[in-house]
Amino acid sequence: MENIIETYKLTKIYGNGIKALDELDLKLNSRISCIIGRNGAGKTTLVKILSTQLRQTSGEAFVMGYDVIKDKHKLRKMICSIPQEAKPAGISSPLEHLVMYLTARGFSIKESLNLAKMALKEVGLGDFIDISTDELSGGMKRKIFVAMALASQAEVIFLDEPTVGLDPISRLEVWGAIRELKGNVILTTHYMEEAQALCDQIAIIDKGKAIKVGNLNELMEPLKGKVRVEGIGDISIGELKISYVTPDEAKKLISEAKINGNNKISIKPVSLEDVLILSGVEIENE
Amino acid sequence: MVLKLKTSKFNWRFILAFVWFYGYSSVKRGYYYVLSYLALPLSLLFFIYIVSRGHLVQYAILGGIISIITGNALTAIGDTSFFKLELKIQELLIAADVSPIEYLLGIGLGNLFYSLPGLLLYIILGFIYKIFSLQLLGLTILILVIVMVAATSLAYMTGSRVTHMRNSWGVGSFLSVILTMLPPLYYPYTFLPKIALYPLMLSPATPASIFLQDFMTKGVINYYSILILIAETIIYSFLALKFGKWEE
């Protein structure tokens, strides 16, 4: 399959000297791909460059084979980008938002009205199309933007932290809507369960570099047959000590700790969060 | 269903939809917007009526019309900052291939839309006080459109460069006072010494007011003022496109 996004030595240094991307090389080619990483890892900068809103300092970036600088106008006809923490204008209705956006993408007003109504109905906002968005809940407001993506008929849809700040139920609802999107989706998140639930391919970036790319199984491979032991170990996250060991080793560790009077030890199954933690440790050690 | 996207250079459909989104919704659901923009010109009209014992009321009506358009256009400072910094609508539109000029026109015409109730009220007052001939009304509308473009350009250039929302409120209020209260809108421009008019010409409201006052009182076309207004509209529009922050 053709790469949906490709970057070569992509670097972005902001005016204040902060290096957000550091010679990032990345290729993603799945229908729903996730870019995960800690706050400040460079996820939003990457999405802004890929969706032609921000110019890189150096390096190259391509979306569906189109250069984000040279072919930006062609590319913009193919993409839909929903910014991080985008909010609806409270006084306008969901329908007005969608029609404004869809005409911006080049649809006629009649087509935009039809597409908007269909998309709003599909995300469960069919009964609220003509009221002020101030009257909607946080989840419903977020769904307006998912409806934009749904109606856009874009080939590539960038969703930058689409569920940030939402309660668990609203998040599940938005996940459902994301799964319905027809185009290829590039999604950034720092919710590991979101990446696990939605994405076919996951890229971990840290300090502006891609440190791991693969599907969930591939990324979890180094932790296969291991559990996470909290309360003891070489890895420190704040006050928390962590180690990754086999279940037998974990039992042994717990017994030893109890003998030493340490009862604050627990065992948890490993998840994508642990891949991120270990990746961070590897970067630190380098 | 796969629809073909329009790829023409100028997206009027977006501009119309943006006016619906930004202007119509404000009038439909936020009538206090309309009232707030009417409050100052109407208060000044009342004040000038009392102070001049009705003699300057025609100036105050003409000035009120210009003030509504300029003041409303300058609110775009807050709106462009809000759309960019808080709502992220500017980012959304950049990636949808909207050009800054289409965005600027959408904001300007949206402002014009929610200025309409105020303008209508002033035009009715203008007819009651026998200010408007059809000719003056036509010229007033033309001048207002030019003022709207100039003031919206200034607003966009400023608003898109604001980095914190709080600053946009301060900058907006400051520019609003400079550009609508200092120029001779509510009284004859001849009250001011000529030397004071030169710096005030930087506000599009000043040449607009001089032009309309001359036509109202003497029935003459003041080519000097209309040329200044057109020139500064072109300059402000150019500056807005050059220095307004769109893509980064």
Coordinates of C-alpha atoms in Angstrom, one line a residue:
Chain A
M1 CA 0.0 0.0 0.0
E2 CA 1.1 3.5 -0.8
N3 CA 2.4 5.4 2.2
I4 CA -0.2 7.8 3.6
I5 CA 2.5 9.9 5.1
E6 CA 6.2 10.0 4.7
T7 CA 8.7 12.3 6.3
Y8 CA 12.5 12.5 5.7
K9 CA 14.7 14.3 8.3
L10 CA 11.8 16.5 9.1
T11 CA 12.9 19.3 11.5
K12 CA 11.0 22.1 13.0
I13 CA 12.6 24.8 15.1
Y14 CA 10.3 27.5 16.4
G15 CA 11.3 31.1 16.6
N16 CA 11.9 30.8 20.4
G17 CA 14.5 28.1 19.7
I18 CA 12.5 25.1 20.7
K19 CA 13.2 22.1 18.5
A20 CA 9.8 20.4 18.1
L21 CA 10.9 17.9 15.4
D22 CA 14.4 16.6 15.1
E23 CA 15.2 14.9 11.8
L24 CA 12.0 12.8 12.0
D25 CA 11.8 9.9 9.6
L26 CA 8.4 8.3 9.5
K27 CA 6.2 6.3 7.2
L28 CA 2.6 5.3 8.0
N29 CA 0.4 3.3 5.7
S30 CA -2.6 1.9 7.6
R31 CA -6.2 3.0 7.5
I32 CA -6.1 4.3 11.0
S33 CA -2.7 5.3 12.2
C34 CA -1.8 6.7 15.6
I35 CA 1.0 9.0 16.6
I36 CA 1.5 8.8 20.3
G37 CA 3.9 10.4 22.6
R38 CA 4.2 12.6 25.7
N39 CA 3.1 16.2 25.9
G40 CA 5.6 18.2 23.9
A41 CA 6.8 15.2 21.9
G42 CA 6.1 16.9 18.6
K43 CA 2.8 15.3 17.7
T44 CA 0.9 18.5 17.0
T45 CA 3.8 20.1 15.2
L46 CA 4.0 17.1 12.9
V47 CA 0.2 17.2 12.2
K48 CA 0.4 20.9 11.5
I49 CA 3.2 20.4 9.0
L50 CA 1.5 17.4 7.3
S51 CA -1.8 19.3 7.0
T52 CA 0.0 22.3 5.4
Q53 CA -0.6 24.8 8.2
L54 CA 3.0 25.1 9.3
R55 CA 6.3 25.1 7.4
Q56 CA 9.1 22.9 8.5
T57 CA 12.5 24.3 9.1
S58 CA 14.2 21.5 7.0
G59 CA 13.5 18.1 5.7
E60 CA 10.6 16.8 3.5
A61 CA 7.1 15.6 4.2
F62 CA 4.6 14.0 1.9
V63 CA 1.0 13.0 2.2
M64 CA -0.3 10.5 -0.3
G65 CA 2.8 11.2 -2.3
Y66 CA 2.2 15.0 -2.4
D67 CA 4.8 17.4 -1.1
V68 CA 3.3 19.5 1.8
I69 CA 4.9 22.7 0.5
K70 CA 5.1 22.3 -3.3
D71 CA 1.7 20.6 -3.7
K72 CA -0.1 22.2 -0.8
H73 CA -3.1 23.4 -2.8
K74 CA -3.7 20.0 -4.4
L75 CA -3.1 18.4 -1.0
R76 CA -5.6 20.6 0.8
K77 CA -8.4 19.3 -1.5
M78 CA -7.6 15.8 -0.3
I79 CA -7.3 16.3 3.4
C80 CA -9.3 17.3 6.4
S81 CA -7.5 18.4 9.5
I82 CA -9.3 18.8 12.9
P83 CA -7.0 20.8 15.2
Q84 CA -6.3 20.0 18.7
E85 CA -8.8 21.5 21.1
A86 CA -10.9 22.9 18.2
K87 CA -14.1 24.3 19.7
P88 CA -17.3 25.4 18.0
A89 CA -18.4 29.0 18.0
G90 CA -21.0 29.0 20.7
I91 CA -23.5 31.2 19.0
S92 CA -23.6 29.2 15.7
S93 CA -25.4 25.9 15.2
P94 CA -23.8 22.6 14.3
L95 CA -25.3 22.8 10.8
E96 CA -23.9 26.3 10.2
H97 CA -20.4 25.0 11.3
L98 CA -20.5 22.1 8.9
V99 CA -21.9 24.1 5.9
M100 CA -19.2 26.8 6.5
Y101 CA -16.5 24.1 6.5
L102 CA -17.8 22.1 3.6
T103 CA -18.2 25.1 1.3
A104 CA -14.6 26.0 2.4
R105 CA -13.6 22.6 1.0
G106 CA -15.3 23.4 -2.3
F107 CA -18.7 21.8 -2.0
S108 CA -21.7 23.7 -3.2
I109 CA -24.1 25.1 -0.6
K110 CA -26.8 22.5 -1.6
E111 CA -24.3 19.6 -1.4
S112 CA -22.9 21.0 1.9
L113 CA -26.4 21.1 3.4
N114 CA -27.1 17.6 2.4
L115 CA -23.7 16.2 3.5
A116 CA -23.9 18.1 6.8
K117 CA -27.3 16.9 7.7
M118 CA -26.3 13.3 6.9
A119 CA -23.1 13.5 8.9
L120 CA -24.7 15.2 11.9
K121 CA -27.4 12.5 11.9
E122 CA -24.7 9.8 11.7
V123 CA -22.9 11.1 14.8
G124 CA -26.1 11.4 16.8
L125 CA -26.6 15.1 16.4
G126 CA -29.5 14.9 14.0
D127 CA -31.9 16.4 16.5
F128 CA -29.6 19.3 17.4
I129 CA -28.6 20.7 14.0
D130 CA -30.2 24.1 14.4
I131 CA -29.5 25.1 18.0
S132 CA -26.6 27.1 19.3
T133 CA -23.6 24.9 20.1
D134 CA -23.4 26.5 23.5
E135 CA -26.4 24.3 24.5
L136 CA -24.5 21.1 23.7
S137 CA -22.4 18.9 26.0
G138 CA -18.6 18.6 25.6
G139 CA -18.9 15.3 23.8
M140 CA -21.5 16.6 21.4
K141 CA -19.4 19.7 20.6
R142 CA -16.5 17.4 19.8
K143 CA -18.7 15.3 17.6
I144 CA -19.4 18.4 15.4
F145 CA -15.8 18.2 14.3
V146 CA -16.0 14.4 13.8
A147 CA -19.1 15.1 11.7
M148 CA -17.0 17.6 9.7
A149 CA -14.4 14.9 9.0
L150 CA -17.2 12.4 8.1
A151 CA -18.8 14.8 5.7
S152 CA -15.6 16.1 4.2
Q153 CA -15.1 13.0 2.0
A154 CA -11.4 13.6 2.5
E155 CA -8.9 10.9 1.6
V156 CA -6.7 11.7 4.6
I157 CA -8.2 12.9 7.9
F158 CA -5.9 14.3 10.6
L159 CA -7.4 14.3 14.1
D160 CA -5.2 15.9 16.7
E161 CA -6.1 14.6 20.1
P162 CA -9.8 14.3 19.2
T163 CA -11.0 13.1 22.7
V164 CA -8.9 15.3 25.0
G165 CA -10.9 16.4 28.0
L166 CA -13.9 14.2 27.3
D167 CA -15.6 11.9 29.8
P168 CA -15.3 8.1 29.3
I169 CA -18.7 7.8 27.7
S170 CA -18.3 10.7 25.3
R171 CA -14.9 9.3 24.4
L172 CA -16.4 6.0 23.5
E173 CA -19.0 7.8 21.4
V174 CA -16.3 9.7 19.5
W175 CA -14.3 6.5 19.0
G176 CA -17.4 5.0 17.4
A177 CA -17.7 8.0 15.0
I178 CA -14.0 7.8 14.2
R179 CA -14.3 4.2 13.2
E180 CA -17.1 5.2 10.7
L181 CA -14.8 7.7 8.9
K182 CA -14.2 6.6 5.3
G183 CA -10.8 8.1 4.6
N184 CA -7.4 7.2 6.0
V185 CA -7.1 8.6 9.5
I186 CA -3.9 9.9 11.2
L187 CA -4.7 10.4 14.8
T188 CA -2.6 11.8 17.6
T189 CA -3.3 11.0 21.2
H190 CA -1.7 10.6 24.5
Y191 CA -4.4 8.2 25.6
M192 CA -2.9 4.7 25.2
E193 CA -6.2 3.0 25.4
E194 CA -7.4 5.1 22.5
A195 CA -4.5 4.1 20.3
Q196 CA -5.0 0.4 21.3
A197 CA -8.7 0.6 20.5
L198 CA -8.6 2.5 17.2
C199 CA -5.3 2.1 15.4
D200 CA -3.9 -0.4 13.0
Q201 CA -0.4 1.2 13.1
I202 CA 1.2 3.2 15.9
A203 CA 4.1 5.5 15.9
I204 CA 5.7 6.6 19.1
I205 CA 7.5 9.9 18.9
D206 CA 9.6 11.4 21.6
K207 CA 11.6 14.7 21.6
G208 CA 10.8 15.1 17.9
K209 CA 12.0 11.7 16.8
A210 CA 10.1 8.6 15.8
I211 CA 11.4 5.9 18.1
K212 CA 9.1 3.0 17.3
V213 CA 6.6 2.2 14.6
G214 CA 4.4 -0.9 14.2
N215 CA 1.1 -2.5 14.9
L216 CA 0.1 -3.2 18.5
N217 CA 1.5 -6.8 18.5
E218 CA 4.9 -5.7 17.1
L219 CA 5.2 -2.9 19.6
M220 CA 4.3 -5.2 22.5
E221 CA 6.7 -7.9 21.4
P222 CA 9.5 -6.9 23.7
L223 CA 7.1 -7.2 26.7
K224 CA 5.6 -10.5 25.6
G225 CA 5.3 -12.9 28.6
K226 CA 6.0 -10.1 31.0
V227 CA 4.0 -8.3 33.7
R228 CA 4.4 -4.9 35.2
V229 CA 5.4 -4.8 38.8
E230 CA 4.7 -1.5 40.5
G231 CA 6.5 -0.6 43.8
I232 CA 9.8 -2.1 43.0
G233 CA 12.3 -1.8 40.1
D234 CA 14.9 0.2 38.3
I235 CA 12.5 2.4 36.4
S236 CA 11.3 5.5 38.3
I237 CA 8.4 7.7 37.3
G238 CA 8.2 10.3 40.0
E239 CA 7.8 8.3 43.2
L240 CA 6.7 5.2 41.4
K241 CA 9.1 2.3 40.8
I242 CA 8.4 -0.1 38.0
S243 CA 9.9 -3.3 36.7
Y244 CA 8.9 -5.6 33.8
V245 CA 9.4 -9.3 34.6
T246 CA 7.9 -12.7 34.0
P247 CA 4.9 -13.7 36.2
D248 CA 7.2 -16.1 38.1
E249 CA 9.8 -13.5 38.7
A250 CA 7.0 -11.1 39.8
K251 CA 5.8 -13.6 42.5
K252 CA 9.4 -14.0 43.7
L253 CA 9.8 -10.2 43.9
I254 CA 6.6 -9.9 45.9
S255 CA 7.6 -12.6 48.4
E256 CA 11.0 -10.9 48.9
A257 CA 9.4 -7.5 49.3
K258 CA 7.0 -8.8 51.9
I259 CA 9.8 -10.3 53.9
N260 CA 11.4 -6.9 53.8
G261 CA 8.2 -5.2 55.0
N262 CA 7.2 -3.7 51.6
N263 CA 3.5 -4.4 51.1
K264 CA 2.9 -1.7 48.5
I265 CA 3.6 -3.9 45.5
S266 CA 1.2 -4.8 42.7
I267 CA 1.2 -6.7 39.5
K268 CA -0.5 -5.4 36.4
P269 CA -0.8 -6.7 32.8
V270 CA 1.4 -4.8 30.3
S271 CA -0.1 -2.4 27.9
L272 CA 0.9 0.1 25.3
E273 CA 1.6 2.5 28.1
D274 CA 4.5 0.3 29.1
V275 CA 5.9 0.4 25.6
L276 CA 5.9 4.2 25.8
I277 CA 7.6 4.0 29.2
L278 CA 10.3 1.6 28.0
S279 CA 10.8 3.7 24.9
G280 CA 11.4 6.8 27.1
V281 CA 13.9 4.8 29.2
E282 CA 15.7 3.7 26.1
I283 CA 16.0 7.3 24.9
E284 CA 17.2 8.4 28.3
N285 CA 19.9 5.8 28.3
E286 CA 21.1 6.8 24.8
Chain B
M1 CA -21.8 9.4 -2.8
V2 CA -18.6 11.1 -4.2
L3 CA -18.9 14.7 -5.1
K4 CA -16.5 16.7 -7.1
L5 CA -14.9 19.6 -5.3
K6 CA -15.0 23.0 -6.9
T7 CA -11.4 24.2 -7.6
S8 CA -12.0 27.8 -8.9
K9 CA -9.7 30.5 -7.5
F10 CA -12.3 32.4 -5.6
N11 CA -14.7 30.7 -3.3
W12 CA -17.8 32.8 -3.0
R13 CA -19.8 30.0 -1.6
F14 CA -17.6 29.8 1.4
I15 CA -17.9 33.6 1.9
L16 CA -21.7 33.3 1.8
A17 CA -21.6 30.4 4.2
F18 CA -19.3 32.2 6.5
V19 CA -21.6 35.2 6.5
W20 CA -24.4 32.8 7.5
F21 CA -22.2 31.2 10.1
Y22 CA -20.7 34.4 11.6
G23 CA -23.2 37.2 10.7
Y24 CA -26.6 35.7 10.5
S25 CA -26.2 33.5 13.7
S26 CA -25.2 36.6 15.7
V27 CA -28.3 38.4 14.7
K28 CA -30.5 35.4 15.1
R29 CA -29.2 34.2 18.5
G30 CA -27.3 37.2 19.9
Y31 CA -29.5 40.3 19.4
Y32 CA -27.5 41.9 22.2
Y33 CA -24.6 42.1 19.7
V34 CA -26.7 44.4 17.6
L35 CA -27.9 46.4 20.6
S36 CA -24.3 46.8 21.9
Y37 CA -23.1 48.3 18.6
L38 CA -26.1 50.6 18.6
A39 CA -25.6 51.8 22.1
L40 CA -22.7 54.2 21.6
P41 CA -23.8 55.9 18.4
L42 CA -27.3 56.3 19.8
S43 CA -26.1 57.7 23.1
L44 CA -23.9 60.2 21.2
L45 CA -26.8 61.1 18.9
F46 CA -28.9 61.9 22.0
F47 CA -26.0 63.8 23.6
I48 CA -25.3 65.9 20.5
Y49 CA -29.0 66.5 20.0
I50 CA -29.2 68.0 23.5
V51 CA -26.0 69.9 23.4
S52 CA -26.6 71.4 20.0
R53 CA -30.3 71.9 20.6
G54 CA -31.0 69.7 17.5
H55 CA -28.8 71.7 15.2
L56 CA -26.1 69.0 14.7
V57 CA -28.4 66.1 14.7
Q58 CA -27.9 65.5 10.9
Y59 CA -24.1 65.2 11.5
A60 CA -24.7 62.8 14.3
I61 CA -26.9 60.6 12.2
L62 CA -24.4 60.5 9.3
G63 CA -21.5 60.0 11.8
G64 CA -23.5 57.2 13.6
I65 CA -23.8 55.3 10.4
I66 CA -20.0 55.5 9.7
S67 CA -19.3 54.7 13.4
I68 CA -21.5 51.5 13.3
I69 CA -19.6 50.2 10.3
T70 CA -16.2 51.1 11.5
G71 CA -16.8 49.9 15.1
N72 CA -18.3 46.6 13.9
A73 CA -15.4 46.0 11.5
L74 CA -13.0 46.6 14.3
T75 CA -14.7 44.0 16.5
A76 CA -13.1 41.6 14.0
I77 CA -9.9 42.1 16.0
G78 CA -11.4 40.2 18.8
D79 CA -13.2 37.8 16.5
T80 CA -10.1 36.9 14.4
S81 CA -8.0 36.4 17.6
F82 CA -10.8 34.3 19.1
F83 CA -11.2 32.2 15.9
K84 CA -7.5 31.6 15.8
L85 CA -6.4 31.2 19.4
E86 CA -9.5 29.8 21.1
L87 CA -11.6 28.0 18.5
K88 CA -8.8 27.0 16.0
I89 CA -11.2 27.8 13.2
Q90 CA -8.4 29.5 11.3
E91 CA -6.3 26.3 11.3
L92 CA -9.3 24.4 10.1
L93 CA -9.8 26.8 7.2
I94 CA -6.1 26.9 6.2
A95 CA -6.1 23.2 5.7
A96 CA -9.4 23.5 3.7
D97 CA -7.6 25.8 1.3
V98 CA -9.4 29.0 2.2
S99 CA -7.4 32.0 1.2
P100 CA -6.9 35.0 3.6
I101 CA -8.8 37.2 1.3
E102 CA -11.8 34.9 1.3
Y103 CA -11.6 34.8 5.1
L104 CA -11.3 38.6 5.3
L105 CA -14.3 39.1 3.0
G106 CA -16.3 36.5 5.0
I107 CA -15.5 38.4 8.3
G108 CA -16.2 41.8 6.7
L109 CA -19.5 40.9 5.1
G110 CA -20.5 39.0 8.3
N111 CA -19.9 42.2 10.2
L112 CA -21.9 44.1 7.6
F113 CA -24.7 41.6 8.1
Y114 CA -25.1 42.2 11.8
S115 CA -24.7 45.9 11.3
L116 CA -27.8 45.9 9.1
P117 CA -30.4 46.4 11.8
G118 CA -28.4 49.4 13.1
L119 CA -27.9 50.8 9.7
L120 CA -31.6 50.4 8.9
L121 CA -32.5 52.4 12.0
Y122 CA -30.1 55.2 11.1
I123 CA -31.3 55.3 7.5
I124 CA -34.9 55.7 8.8
L125 CA -33.7 58.5 11.2
G126 CA -31.9 60.0 8.2
F127 CA -35.2 60.1 6.2
I128 CA -37.1 61.5 9.2
Y129 CA -34.6 64.3 9.5
K130 CA -34.6 64.8 5.8
I131 CA -30.8 64.1 5.3
F132 CA -31.0 61.5 2.6
S133 CA -31.7 62.1 -1.0
L134 CA -31.5 59.0 -3.0
Q135 CA -28.2 60.2 -4.3
L136 CA -26.7 60.7 -0.8
L137 CA -28.1 57.3 0.3
G138 CA -26.4 55.6 -2.7
L139 CA -23.1 57.4 -2.0
T140 CA -23.4 56.6 1.7
I141 CA -23.8 52.9 1.0
L142 CA -20.8 53.0 -1.4
I143 CA -18.6 54.7 1.2
L144 CA -19.7 52.3 3.9
V145 CA -18.6 49.3 1.8
I146 CA -15.2 50.9 1.3
V147 CA -14.9 51.8 5.0
M148 CA -15.9 48.2 5.9
V149 CA -13.1 46.8 3.7
A150 CA -10.5 49.2 5.1
A151 CA -11.5 48.7 8.8
T152 CA -11.8 44.9 8.4
S153 CA -8.3 44.8 6.8
L154 CA -6.9 46.7 9.8
A155 CA -8.8 44.4 12.2
Y156 CA -7.5 41.3 10.5
M157 CA -3.9 42.5 10.3
T158 CA -4.0 43.3 14.0
G159 CA -6.2 40.4 15.3
S160 CA -4.3 37.7 13.5
R161 CA -1.0 38.8 15.1
V162 CA -2.4 38.9 18.7
T163 CA -0.9 36.1 20.7
H164 CA -3.2 36.3 23.8
M165 CA -6.9 36.7 23.9
R166 CA -6.8 39.3 26.6
N167 CA -4.6 41.6 24.4
S168 CA -7.1 41.5 21.6
W169 CA -9.8 43.1 23.8
G170 CA -7.4 45.8 24.8
V171 CA -6.2 46.4 21.3
G172 CA -9.7 46.3 19.9
S173 CA -11.0 48.9 22.4
F174 CA -8.0 51.2 21.9
L175 CA -8.3 51.1 18.1
S176 CA -12.0 51.6 18.3
V177 CA -11.6 54.8 20.3
I178 CA -8.8 56.1 18.0
L179 CA -10.5 55.2 14.8
T180 CA -14.1 56.1 15.6
M181 CA -14.2 58.6 18.5
L182 CA -11.4 61.0 17.4
P183 CA -12.4 61.5 13.8
P184 CA -15.1 64.2 13.2
L185 CA -18.0 61.9 12.8
Y186 CA -20.7 63.5 15.0
Y187 CA -20.0 67.2 14.2
P188 CA -18.8 69.2 11.2
Y189 CA -15.2 68.4 10.4
T190 CA -14.7 72.2 9.9
F191 CA -14.8 72.5 13.7
L192 CA -11.3 70.9 13.8
P193 CA -8.2 72.9 12.8
K194 CA -6.8 71.6 9.5
I195 CA -3.6 70.4 11.1
A196 CA -5.6 68.0 13.3
L197 CA -7.3 66.5 10.3
Y198 CA -4.1 65.2 8.8
P199 CA -3.3 62.5 11.4
L200 CA -7.0 61.7 11.7
M201 CA -7.0 60.9 8.0
L202 CA -5.3 57.6 9.0
S203 CA -8.7 56.4 10.2
P204 CA -10.9 55.5 7.2
A205 CA -13.8 57.1 9.1
T206 CA -12.3 60.6 8.6
P207 CA -12.2 60.8 4.8
A208 CA -15.6 59.0 4.7
S209 CA -17.1 61.6 7.0
I210 CA -15.6 64.5 5.2
F211 CA -16.9 63.2 1.9
L212 CA -20.5 62.6 3.2
Q213 CA -20.6 65.9 5.1
D214 CA -19.6 67.9 2.1
F215 CA -22.2 66.2 -0.1
M216 CA -24.9 66.6 2.6
T217 CA -24.2 70.3 3.3
K218 CA -22.8 71.6 0.0
G219 CA -24.0 69.0 -2.5
V220 CA -20.4 68.7 -3.8
I221 CA -18.2 65.6 -4.4
N222 CA -15.0 66.0 -2.4
Y223 CA -12.6 64.1 -4.7
Y224 CA -9.7 64.6 -2.3
S225 CA -11.3 62.7 0.5
I226 CA -12.7 59.8 -1.6
L227 CA -9.2 59.4 -3.2
I228 CA -7.6 59.2 0.3
L229 CA -10.2 56.7 1.4
I230 CA -9.7 54.5 -1.6
A231 CA -5.9 54.8 -1.4
E232 CA -5.8 53.8 2.3
T233 CA -8.3 51.0 1.7
I234 CA -5.9 49.6 -0.9
I235 CA -2.9 50.1 1.4
Y236 CA -4.7 48.5 4.5
S237 CA -5.9 45.6 2.4
F238 CA -2.3 45.0 1.1
L239 CA -0.9 45.3 4.6
A240 CA -3.5 42.9 5.9
L241 CA -2.6 40.3 3.3
K242 CA 1.1 40.9 3.7
F243 CA 1.4 41.0 7.5
G244 CA -1.8 39.3 8.7
K245 CA -0.8 35.9 10.1
W246 CA -2.3 33.1 8.1
E247 CA -0.1 30.0 7.6
E248 CA 2.9 29.9 9.8

